[in-house]
Coordinates of N, CA and C in Angstrom, one line a residue:
Chain A
Q6 N 52.0 258.5 132.8 CA 53.1 258.7 133.7 C 53.3 260.2 134.0
K7 N 53.3 260.5 135.3 CA 53.5 261.9 135.7 C 54.9 262.3 135.4
E8 N 55.1 263.6 135.1 CA 56.4 264.1 134.8 C 57.3 264.0 136.0
V9 N 56.7 264.3 137.2 CA 57.5 264.3 138.5 C 56.8 263.3 139.4
E10 N 57.5 262.4 139.9 CA 56.9 261.4 140.9 C 57.5 261.6 142.3
Q11 N 56.7 261.7 143.3 CA 57.1 261.9 144.6 C 56.2 261.0 145.5
D12 N 56.9 260.3 146.4 CA 56.1 259.4 147.3 C 55.4 260.3 148.3
P13 N 54.1 260.3 148.4 CA 53.3 261.2 149.2 C 53.4 260.9 150.7
G14 N 54.0 259.7 151.1 CA 54.1 259.3 152.5 C 52.7 258.9 153.0
P15 N 52.4 259.2 154.2 CA 53.1 260.1 155.1 C 54.3 259.4 155.7
L16 N 55.3 260.3 156.1 CA 56.5 259.8 156.7 C 56.5 260.4 158.2
S17 N 56.7 259.5 159.1 CA 56.8 259.8 160.5 C 58.1 259.4 161.1
V18 N 58.8 260.3 161.7 CA 60.2 260.0 162.2 C 60.3 260.6 163.6
P19 N 61.2 260.1 164.5 CA 61.4 260.7 165.8 C 62.4 261.9 165.6
E20 N 62.2 262.8 166.6 CA 63.1 264.0 166.6 C 64.6 263.5 166.6
G21 N 65.4 264.2 165.8 CA 66.8 263.9 165.7 C 67.1 263.0 164.6
A22 N 66.1 262.4 163.9 CA 66.4 261.5 162.8 C 66.9 262.2 161.6
I23 N 67.5 261.4 160.7 CA 67.8 261.9 159.4 C 66.7 261.6 158.4
V24 N 66.2 262.6 157.7 CA 65.1 262.3 156.8 C 65.6 262.4 155.4
S25 N 65.1 261.5 154.6 CA 65.4 261.5 153.2 C 64.2 261.6 152.4
L26 N 64.1 262.6 151.5 CA 62.9 262.8 150.7 C 63.4 262.7 149.2
N27 N 62.6 262.1 148.3 CA 63.1 261.9 147.0 C 62.0 262.2 145.9
C28 N 62.5 262.5 144.8 CA 61.7 262.7 143.6 C 62.4 262.1 142.4
T29 N 61.6 261.5 141.5 CA 62.1 261.1 140.2 C 61.4 261.9 139.1
Y30 N 62.0 262.1 138.0 CA 61.3 262.8 136.9 C 61.7 262.1 135.6
S31 N 60.9 262.5 134.6 CA 61.0 261.8 133.3 C 61.6 262.7 132.2
N32 N 61.5 264.0 132.4 CA 62.0 264.9 131.3 C 63.4 265.4 131.6
S33 N 64.3 264.9 130.7 CA 65.7 265.3 130.9 C 66.0 266.7 130.7
A34 N 65.1 267.5 130.2 CA 65.3 268.9 129.9 C 65.2 269.8 131.2
F35 N 64.7 269.2 132.2 CA 64.6 270.0 133.5 C 66.1 270.4 133.9
Q36 N 66.2 271.7 134.3 CA 67.6 272.1 134.6 C 67.7 272.7 136.0
Y37 N 66.6 273.2 136.5 CA 66.5 273.8 137.8 C 65.7 273.0 138.8
F38 N 66.2 272.7 140.0 CA 65.5 271.8 140.9 C 65.4 272.5 142.2
M39 N 64.2 272.4 142.8 CA 63.9 273.1 144.0 C 63.2 272.2 145.0
W40 N 63.3 272.5 146.3 CA 62.5 271.9 147.3 C 61.8 273.0 148.0
Y41 N 60.5 272.9 148.2 CA 59.6 273.8 148.9 C 59.1 273.1 150.1
R42 N 58.9 273.9 151.2 CA 58.2 273.4 152.4 C 56.9 274.1 152.5
Q43 N 55.8 273.3 152.8 CA 54.5 273.9 152.9 C 53.9 273.5 154.2
Y44 N 53.7 274.4 155.1 CA 53.0 274.2 156.3 C 51.5 274.1 156.0
S45 N 50.7 273.5 156.9 CA 49.3 273.3 156.7 C 48.6 274.7 156.4
R46 N 47.9 274.8 155.4 CA 47.1 276.0 155.0 C 47.9 277.2 154.8
K47 N 49.2 277.0 154.4 CA 50.1 278.1 154.0 C 50.6 277.9 152.6
G48 N 51.2 278.9 152.0 CA 51.8 278.8 150.7 C 53.2 278.1 150.8
P49 N 53.7 277.5 149.7 CA 55.0 276.9 149.7 C 56.1 277.9 150.0
E50 N 57.1 277.5 150.7 CA 58.3 278.3 151.0 C 59.5 277.7 150.4
L51 N 60.3 278.4 149.7 CA 61.5 277.8 149.1 C 62.5 277.4 150.1
L52 N 63.0 276.2 150.1 CA 64.1 275.7 151.0 C 65.4 275.6 150.3
M53 N 65.4 275.0 149.1 CA 66.7 274.7 148.4 C 66.5 274.9 146.9
Y54 N 67.5 275.4 146.3 CA 67.5 275.7 144.9 C 68.8 275.2 144.3
T55 N 68.7 274.4 143.3 CA 69.9 273.8 142.7 C 69.9 273.8 141.2
Y56 N 70.9 274.2 140.5 CA 71.0 274.2 139.1 C 71.8 273.0 138.7
S57 N 71.2 272.1 137.8 CA 71.9 271.0 137.2 C 72.3 270.0 138.3
S58 N 73.2 269.1 138.0 CA 73.6 268.1 139.0 C 74.5 268.6 140.1
G59 N 74.5 267.9 141.2 CA 75.4 268.2 142.3 C 74.7 268.3 143.6
N60 N 75.5 268.7 144.6 CA 75.0 268.8 146.0 C 75.0 270.3 146.4
K61 N 74.0 270.6 147.3 CA 74.0 271.9 147.9 C 73.6 271.7 149.4
E62 N 74.3 272.4 150.3 CA 74.0 272.3 151.7 C 73.7 273.6 152.3
D63 N 72.7 273.6 153.2 CA 72.3 274.8 153.8 C 71.8 274.5 155.2
G64 N 72.7 274.6 156.2 CA 72.4 274.3 157.6 C 72.1 272.8 157.7
R65 N 70.9 272.4 158.1 CA 70.6 271.0 158.3 C 70.1 270.4 157.0
F66 N 69.9 271.1 156.0 CA 69.4 270.6 154.7 C 70.4 270.4 153.7
T67 N 70.3 269.3 153.0 CA 71.2 269.0 151.8 C 70.4 268.6 150.7
A68 N 70.6 269.2 149.5 CA 69.9 268.8 148.3 C 70.9 268.2 147.4
Q69 N 70.4 267.1 146.8 CA 71.2 266.4 145.8 C 70.5 266.2 144.5
V70 N 71.2 266.4 143.4 CA 70.6 266.2 142.1 C 71.5 265.3 141.3
D71 N 70.9 264.2 140.7 CA 71.6 263.3 139.9 C 70.8 263.3 138.5
K72 N 71.3 264.0 137.6 CA 70.6 264.2 136.3 C 70.7 262.9 135.5
S73 N 71.7 262.2 135.7 CA 71.9 260.9 134.9 C 70.8 259.9 135.3
S74 N 70.4 259.9 136.5 CA 69.4 259.0 137.0 C 68.0 259.7 137.1
K75 N 67.9 261.0 136.8 CA 66.7 261.8 136.9 C 66.1 261.6 138.3
Y76 N 66.9 261.9 139.3 CA 66.6 261.7 140.7 C 67.1 262.8 141.5
I77 N 66.2 263.4 142.4 CA 66.7 264.4 143.3 C 66.3 264.0 144.7
S78 N 67.1 264.5 145.7 CA 66.8 264.2 147.1 C 67.0 265.4 147.9
L79 N 66.3 265.4 149.1 CA 66.5 266.3 150.1 C 66.7 265.6 151.4
F80 N 67.8 265.9 152.1 CA 68.1 265.3 153.4 C 68.0 266.3 154.5
I81 N 67.4 265.9 155.5 CA 67.2 266.8 156.7 C 67.9 266.1 157.9
R82 N 68.9 266.8 158.4 CA 69.7 266.2 159.5 C 69.1 266.8 160.8
D83 N 69.2 266.0 161.9 CA 68.7 266.4 163.2 C 67.3 267.0 163.1
S84 N 66.4 266.2 162.6 CA 65.1 266.7 162.3 C 64.4 267.2 163.6
Q85 N 63.6 268.2 163.5 CA 62.9 268.9 164.6 C 61.4 268.8 164.4
P86 N 60.6 268.9 165.4 CA 59.2 268.9 165.3 C 58.7 270.0 164.4
S87 N 59.4 271.1 164.4 CA 59.1 272.3 163.5 C 59.3 272.0 162.0
D88 N 60.0 270.9 161.7 CA 60.1 270.5 160.3 C 58.9 269.7 159.8
S89 N 58.0 269.5 160.6 CA 56.7 268.8 160.2 C 56.0 269.7 159.2
A90 N 55.8 269.2 158.0 CA 55.2 269.9 156.9 C 55.1 269.0 155.7
T91 N 54.6 269.6 154.7 CA 54.6 268.9 153.4 C 55.8 269.4 152.6
Y92 N 56.6 268.5 152.0 CA 57.8 268.9 151.2 C 57.5 268.6 149.8
L93 N 57.6 269.6 149.0 CA 57.3 269.5 147.5 C 58.6 269.7 146.8
C94 N 58.9 268.8 145.9 CA 60.0 269.0 144.9 C 59.4 269.7 143.7
A95 N 60.2 270.5 143.1 CA 59.8 271.2 141.9 C 60.9 271.4 140.9
M96 N 60.6 271.5 139.7 CA 61.7 271.6 138.7 C 61.2 272.4 137.5
R97 N 62.1 273.0 136.8 CA 61.7 273.7 135.6 C 62.8 273.7 134.5
F98 N 62.4 274.1 133.3 CA 63.3 274.2 132.2 C 64.0 275.5 132.3
A99 N 65.1 275.6 131.5 CA 65.8 276.9 131.3 C 65.1 277.6 130.2
G100 N 64.6 278.8 130.4 CA 64.0 279.6 129.4 C 62.7 279.0 128.9
G101 N 62.4 279.2 127.6 CA 61.2 278.7 127.0 C 60.0 279.7 127.1
T102 N 58.9 279.3 126.5 CA 57.7 280.3 126.5 C 57.0 280.3 127.8
S103 N 57.0 279.2 128.6 CA 56.3 279.3 129.9 C 57.4 279.6 130.9
Y104 N 57.9 280.8 130.9 CA 59.1 281.1 131.6 C 58.9 280.9 133.1
G105 N 59.8 280.2 133.7 CA 59.7 279.9 135.1 C 58.7 279.0 135.6
K106 N 57.9 278.3 134.6 CA 56.9 277.4 135.0 C 57.5 276.3 135.9
L107 N 56.9 276.0 137.0 CA 57.4 275.0 137.9 C 56.5 273.7 137.7
T108 N 57.1 272.6 137.6 CA 56.4 271.3 137.7 C 56.7 270.7 139.0
F109 N 55.6 270.5 139.8 CA 55.8 270.0 141.2 C 55.6 268.5 141.3
G110 N 56.2 267.9 142.3 CA 55.8 266.6 142.7 C 54.6 266.7 143.6
Q111 N 54.0 265.6 144.0 CA 52.8 265.6 144.7 C 53.0 266.1 146.2
G112 N 54.2 266.0 146.7 CA 54.5 266.4 148.0 C 54.5 265.2 149.0
T113 N 55.4 265.3 149.9 CA 55.6 264.2 151.0 C 55.2 264.9 152.3
I114 N 54.3 264.3 153.0 CA 53.9 264.8 154.3 C 54.8 264.2 155.3
L115 N 55.5 265.1 156.1 CA 56.5 264.6 157.1 C 56.0 265.1 158.4
T116 N 56.1 264.1 159.4 CA 55.8 264.4 160.8 C 57.0 264.0 161.6
V117 N 57.5 265.0 162.4 CA 58.7 264.7 163.3 C 58.1 264.7 164.7
H118 N 58.1 263.6 165.4 CA 57.5 263.6 166.7 C 58.6 263.7 167.8
P119 N 58.3 264.4 168.9 CA 59.3 264.6 169.9 C 59.6 263.3 170.6
Chain B
D15 N 57.7 294.1 155.9 CA 58.5 293.1 155.1 C 57.8 293.0 153.7
A16 N 58.7 292.9 152.7 CA 58.1 292.7 151.4 C 57.5 291.3 151.3
M17 N 56.4 291.2 150.6 CA 55.7 290.0 150.6 C 54.7 289.8 149.5
V18 N 54.1 288.7 149.4 CA 53.0 288.4 148.5 C 51.7 288.2 149.4
I19 N 50.7 288.9 149.1 CA 49.5 288.9 149.9 C 48.3 288.4 149.1
Q20 N 47.5 287.5 149.6 CA 46.4 287.0 148.9 C 45.1 287.3 149.7
N21 N 44.1 287.8 149.1 CA 42.8 288.0 149.7 C 41.7 287.5 148.9
P22 N 40.6 287.0 149.5 CA 40.6 286.6 150.9 C 41.4 285.3 151.2
R23 N 41.6 285.0 152.4 CA 42.3 283.7 152.7 C 41.3 282.5 152.5
Y24 N 40.1 282.8 152.8 CA 39.1 281.7 152.6 C 37.9 282.3 151.8
Q25 N 37.4 281.7 150.8 CA 36.3 282.1 150.0 C 35.3 281.0 149.8
V26 N 34.1 281.3 150.1 CA 33.0 280.4 149.8 C 32.1 280.9 148.8
T27 N 31.8 280.2 147.8 CA 30.9 280.6 146.7 C 29.9 279.5 146.4
Q28 N 28.9 279.9 145.6 CA 27.9 278.9 145.2 C 28.2 278.5 143.8
F29 N 27.8 277.3 143.5 CA 28.0 276.7 142.2 C 27.5 277.7 141.1
G30 N 28.4 278.1 140.2 CA 28.0 279.0 139.1 C 28.1 280.4 139.4
K31 N 28.4 280.8 140.7 CA 28.5 282.2 141.0 C 29.9 282.7 140.8
P32 N 30.1 283.7 140.0 CA 31.5 284.2 139.7 C 32.2 284.6 141.0
V33 N 33.5 284.4 141.0 CA 34.3 284.8 142.2 C 35.6 285.3 141.7
T34 N 36.1 286.3 142.4 CA 37.4 286.9 142.1 C 38.4 286.8 143.3
L35 N 39.6 286.3 143.0 CA 40.6 286.2 144.0 C 41.7 287.2 143.7
S36 N 42.3 287.7 144.8 CA 43.2 288.8 144.6 C 44.6 288.5 145.1
C37 N 45.6 289.0 144.4 CA 47.0 288.9 144.8 C 47.7 290.2 144.7
S38 N 48.4 290.6 145.7 CA 49.2 291.8 145.6 C 50.6 291.5 146.1
Q39 N 51.6 292.3 145.6 CA 52.9 292.0 146.1 C 53.7 293.4 146.2
T40 N 54.6 293.3 147.2 CA 55.4 294.5 147.5 C 56.8 294.3 147.1
L41 N 57.1 293.2 146.3 CA 58.4 292.8 145.9 C 58.9 293.5 144.6
N42 N 57.9 294.1 144.0 CA 58.1 294.7 142.7 C 58.7 293.7 141.6
H43 N 58.2 292.5 141.7 CA 58.5 291.5 140.8 C 57.7 291.6 139.5
N44 N 58.3 291.3 138.4 CA 57.7 291.5 137.1 C 56.9 290.3 136.6
V45 N 57.1 289.1 137.2 CA 56.4 287.9 136.8 C 55.5 287.5 137.9
M46 N 54.2 287.2 137.6 CA 53.3 286.7 138.6 C 52.6 285.5 138.0
Y47 N 52.3 284.5 138.9 CA 51.8 283.2 138.6 C 50.5 283.0 139.4
W48 N 49.6 282.2 138.8 CA 48.5 281.6 139.5 C 48.6 280.1 139.4
Y49 N 48.6 279.4 140.6 CA 48.6 278.0 140.6 C 47.3 277.5 141.3
Q50 N 46.8 276.3 140.9 CA 45.7 275.7 141.6 C 46.3 274.4 142.3
Q51 N 45.9 274.3 143.6 CA 46.4 273.1 144.3 C 45.2 272.4 145.0
K52 N 44.8 271.3 144.4 CA 43.8 270.5 145.1 C 44.3 269.6 146.2
S53 N 43.5 269.2 147.0 CA 43.9 268.5 148.2 C 44.8 267.3 147.9
S54 N 45.9 267.3 148.6 CA 46.9 266.2 148.4 C 47.5 266.1 147.0
Q55 N 47.4 267.2 146.3 CA 48.0 267.2 144.9 C 49.0 268.2 144.8
A56 N 49.8 268.1 143.7 CA 50.8 269.1 143.4 C 50.2 270.4 142.9
P57 N 50.7 271.6 143.2 CA 50.3 272.8 142.6 C 50.4 272.7 141.0
K58 N 49.4 273.2 140.4 CA 49.3 273.2 138.9 C 49.2 274.6 138.4
L59 N 50.1 274.9 137.5 CA 50.1 276.3 136.9 C 48.9 276.5 136.0
L60 N 48.2 277.6 136.3 CA 47.1 278.0 135.5 C 47.5 279.0 134.4
F61 N 48.2 280.0 134.8 CA 48.7 281.0 133.8 C 49.7 281.9 134.6
H62 N 50.4 282.7 133.8 CA 51.3 283.7 134.4 C 51.5 284.9 133.5
Y63 N 51.9 286.0 134.1 CA 52.2 287.2 133.4 C 53.7 287.5 133.5
Y64 N 54.3 287.7 132.3 CA 55.6 288.2 132.3 C 55.5 289.6 131.9
D65 N 55.8 290.5 132.9 CA 55.4 291.9 132.7 C 53.9 292.0 132.4
K66 N 53.6 292.6 131.2 CA 52.2 292.7 130.9 C 51.7 291.6 130.0
D67 N 52.6 290.7 129.6 CA 52.3 289.6 128.7 C 51.7 288.4 129.4
F68 N 50.5 288.1 129.0 CA 49.7 287.0 129.6 C 50.0 285.7 128.9
N69 N 50.3 284.6 129.7 CA 50.6 283.3 129.2 C 49.7 282.3 129.8
N70 N 48.8 281.7 129.0 CA 47.9 280.8 129.5 C 48.4 279.3 129.3
E71 N 48.3 278.5 130.3 CA 48.6 277.1 130.1 C 47.6 276.4 129.2
A72 N 48.0 275.5 128.3 CA 47.1 274.9 127.3 C 45.9 274.2 127.9
D73 N 46.1 273.7 129.1 CA 45.0 272.9 129.7 C 44.2 273.7 130.8
T74 N 44.4 275.0 130.8 CA 43.6 275.8 131.8 C 42.3 276.0 131.2
P75 N 41.2 275.7 131.9 CA 39.8 275.8 131.4 C 39.5 277.3 131.1
D76 N 38.6 277.5 130.1 CA 38.2 278.8 129.8 C 37.5 279.5 130.9
N77 N 37.0 278.8 131.8 CA 36.3 279.3 133.0 C 37.2 280.2 133.9
F78 N 38.5 280.0 133.7 CA 39.5 280.8 134.5 C 40.1 281.9 133.7
Q79 N 40.1 283.1 134.2 CA 40.7 284.2 133.6 C 41.5 285.0 134.6
S80 N 42.3 285.9 134.1 CA 43.1 286.7 134.9 C 43.3 288.1 134.4
R81 N 43.5 289.0 135.4 CA 43.8 290.4 135.0 C 45.0 290.9 135.8
R82 N 45.8 291.7 135.2 CA 46.9 292.3 135.9 C 46.9 293.8 135.6
P83 N 46.2 294.6 136.4 CA 46.1 296.0 136.1 C 47.3 296.8 136.3
N84 N 48.2 296.4 137.1 CA 49.5 297.0 137.3 C 50.5 296.0 137.9
T85 N 51.7 296.4 138.1 CA 52.8 295.5 138.5 C 52.4 294.8 139.8
S86 N 51.8 295.5 140.7 CA 51.6 295.0 142.1 C 50.4 294.1 142.2
F87 N 49.4 294.1 141.4 CA 48.2 293.4 141.6 C 47.9 292.4 140.4
C88 N 47.3 291.3 140.8 CA 46.9 290.3 139.8 C 45.6 289.6 140.4
F89 N 44.6 289.4 139.5 CA 43.4 288.8 139.9 C 43.1 287.5 139.2
L90 N 42.5 286.6 139.9 CA 42.0 285.4 139.2 C 40.5 285.4 139.3
D91 N 39.9 285.4 138.1 CA 38.4 285.3 138.0 C 38.0 283.9 137.6
I92 N 37.0 283.4 138.3 CA 36.4 282.1 138.0 C 35.0 282.4 137.6
R93 N 34.7 282.3 136.3 CA 33.4 282.8 135.8 C 32.2 282.0 136.3
S94 N 32.3 280.7 136.3 CA 31.2 279.9 136.7 C 31.8 278.7 137.5
P95 N 32.1 278.9 138.8 CA 32.7 277.8 139.5 C 31.9 276.6 139.6
G96 N 32.6 275.5 139.4 CA 32.0 274.2 139.6 C 32.6 273.5 140.8
L97 N 32.0 272.4 141.2 CA 32.4 271.7 142.4 C 33.9 271.3 142.3
G98 N 34.3 271.0 141.1 CA 35.7 270.6 140.8 C 36.7 271.7 140.9
D99 N 36.2 272.9 141.1 CA 37.1 274.1 141.2 C 37.5 274.4 142.6
A100 N 36.9 273.6 143.6 CA 37.3 273.8 145.0 C 38.7 273.4 145.1
A101 N 39.5 274.3 145.7 CA 41.0 274.1 145.8 C 41.6 275.2 146.5
M102 N 42.9 275.1 146.7 CA 43.7 276.2 147.2 C 44.3 276.9 146.0
Y103 N 44.2 278.2 145.9 CA 44.7 279.0 144.8 C 45.9 279.8 145.3
L104 N 47.1 279.5 144.6 CA 48.3 280.1 145.1 C 48.8 281.1 144.1
C105 N 49.2 282.3 144.6 CA 49.8 283.3 143.7 C 51.3 283.3 144.0
A106 N 52.1 283.4 143.0 CA 53.6 283.5 143.2 C 54.1 284.6 142.3
T107 N 55.3 285.1 142.8 CA 56.0 286.2 142.0 C 57.4 285.8 141.8
M108 N 58.0 286.4 140.8 CA 59.4 286.2 140.5 C 60.0 287.4 139.8
I109 N 61.2 287.7 140.0 CA 61.9 288.7 139.2 C 62.7 288.1 138.1
S110 N 62.5 288.6 136.9 CA 63.2 288.0 135.8 C 63.7 289.1 134.8
P111 N 64.9 289.0 134.4 CA 65.9 288.1 134.8 C 66.4 288.3 136.2
G112 N 66.8 287.3 136.8 CA 67.3 287.4 138.2 C 68.4 286.5 138.5
V113 N 68.9 286.6 139.7 CA 70.1 285.7 140.0 C 69.7 284.3 140.2
T114 N 68.6 284.0 140.8 CA 68.2 282.6 141.1 C 66.8 282.3 140.5
D115 N 66.1 283.2 140.0 CA 64.8 283.0 139.4 C 63.9 282.2 140.4
T116 N 63.9 282.7 141.6 CA 63.1 282.1 142.7 C 61.7 282.6 142.7
Q117 N 60.7 281.7 142.8 CA 59.3 282.1 143.0 C 59.0 282.2 144.4
Y118 N 58.3 283.3 144.8 CA 57.8 283.5 146.1 C 56.3 283.4 146.1
F119 N 55.8 282.6 147.0 CA 54.4 282.2 147.1 C 53.7 283.0 148.2
G120 N 52.5 283.4 147.9 CA 51.6 283.9 148.9 C 51.0 282.8 149.7
P121 N 50.2 283.1 150.8 CA 49.6 282.1 151.6 C 48.5 281.3 151.0
G122 N 48.0 281.7 149.9 CA 46.9 281.0 149.2 C 45.5 281.5 149.6
T123 N 44.6 281.2 148.8 CA 43.1 281.4 149.1 C 42.5 280.0 148.9
R124 N 41.8 279.6 149.9 CA 41.1 278.3 149.9 C 39.7 278.6 149.4
L125 N 39.3 278.0 148.3 CA 38.0 278.2 147.7 C 37.1 277.0 147.9
T126 N 36.0 277.3 148.5 CA 35.0 276.2 148.7 C 33.8 276.6 147.8
V127 N 33.3 275.6 147.0 CA 32.1 275.8 146.2 C 31.0 274.9 146.7
L128 N 29.9 275.6 147.0 CA 28.7 274.8 147.6 C 27.7 274.5 146.5

């Protein structure tokens, strides 16, 4: 079983749709949760960063963390063609010897068509 | 703009021919990471430097080595590339301790092994 499971998609939605992306994880010690966006042939770019459980909103993006269910989500409102990319969830422990090591999901390929 | 730079962006090498990938950063971050990302897979941490301290992941093959001559530069050396080493190699940096412990990624180097 992978530590972090993410549906690879691909996911195709019309412009303006609400997109829901999800990851589940198995290790309850993860404390920091992130969503990265990766355009084709580019490096990942941090979108959202959340510590422990709760919601965080930034413009059209909302990140949710439910530690009791080991489940995190990213919602994109009013999706745009420019949102077309691969979305990677990532998480890490607090402290430890592999400081800052991120464990990534496989990534979900999202296409928003006009 | 402060950034993480990787050179070259595309590298082609022959089976067994050593190759070196380069990462530089203008962020003055003290932590630098190397990830391997194979097609449609999650990035996988190979190793990282916390200041001058090198931290190797347990499952990183001996074929992969790294050097960090100063704060700004970090190199990934693949001593004898195999076909299975073809991947995108991502460099990331972070400042620690920091407010958010966010990792900033470079654009990656895509390695092809013939």
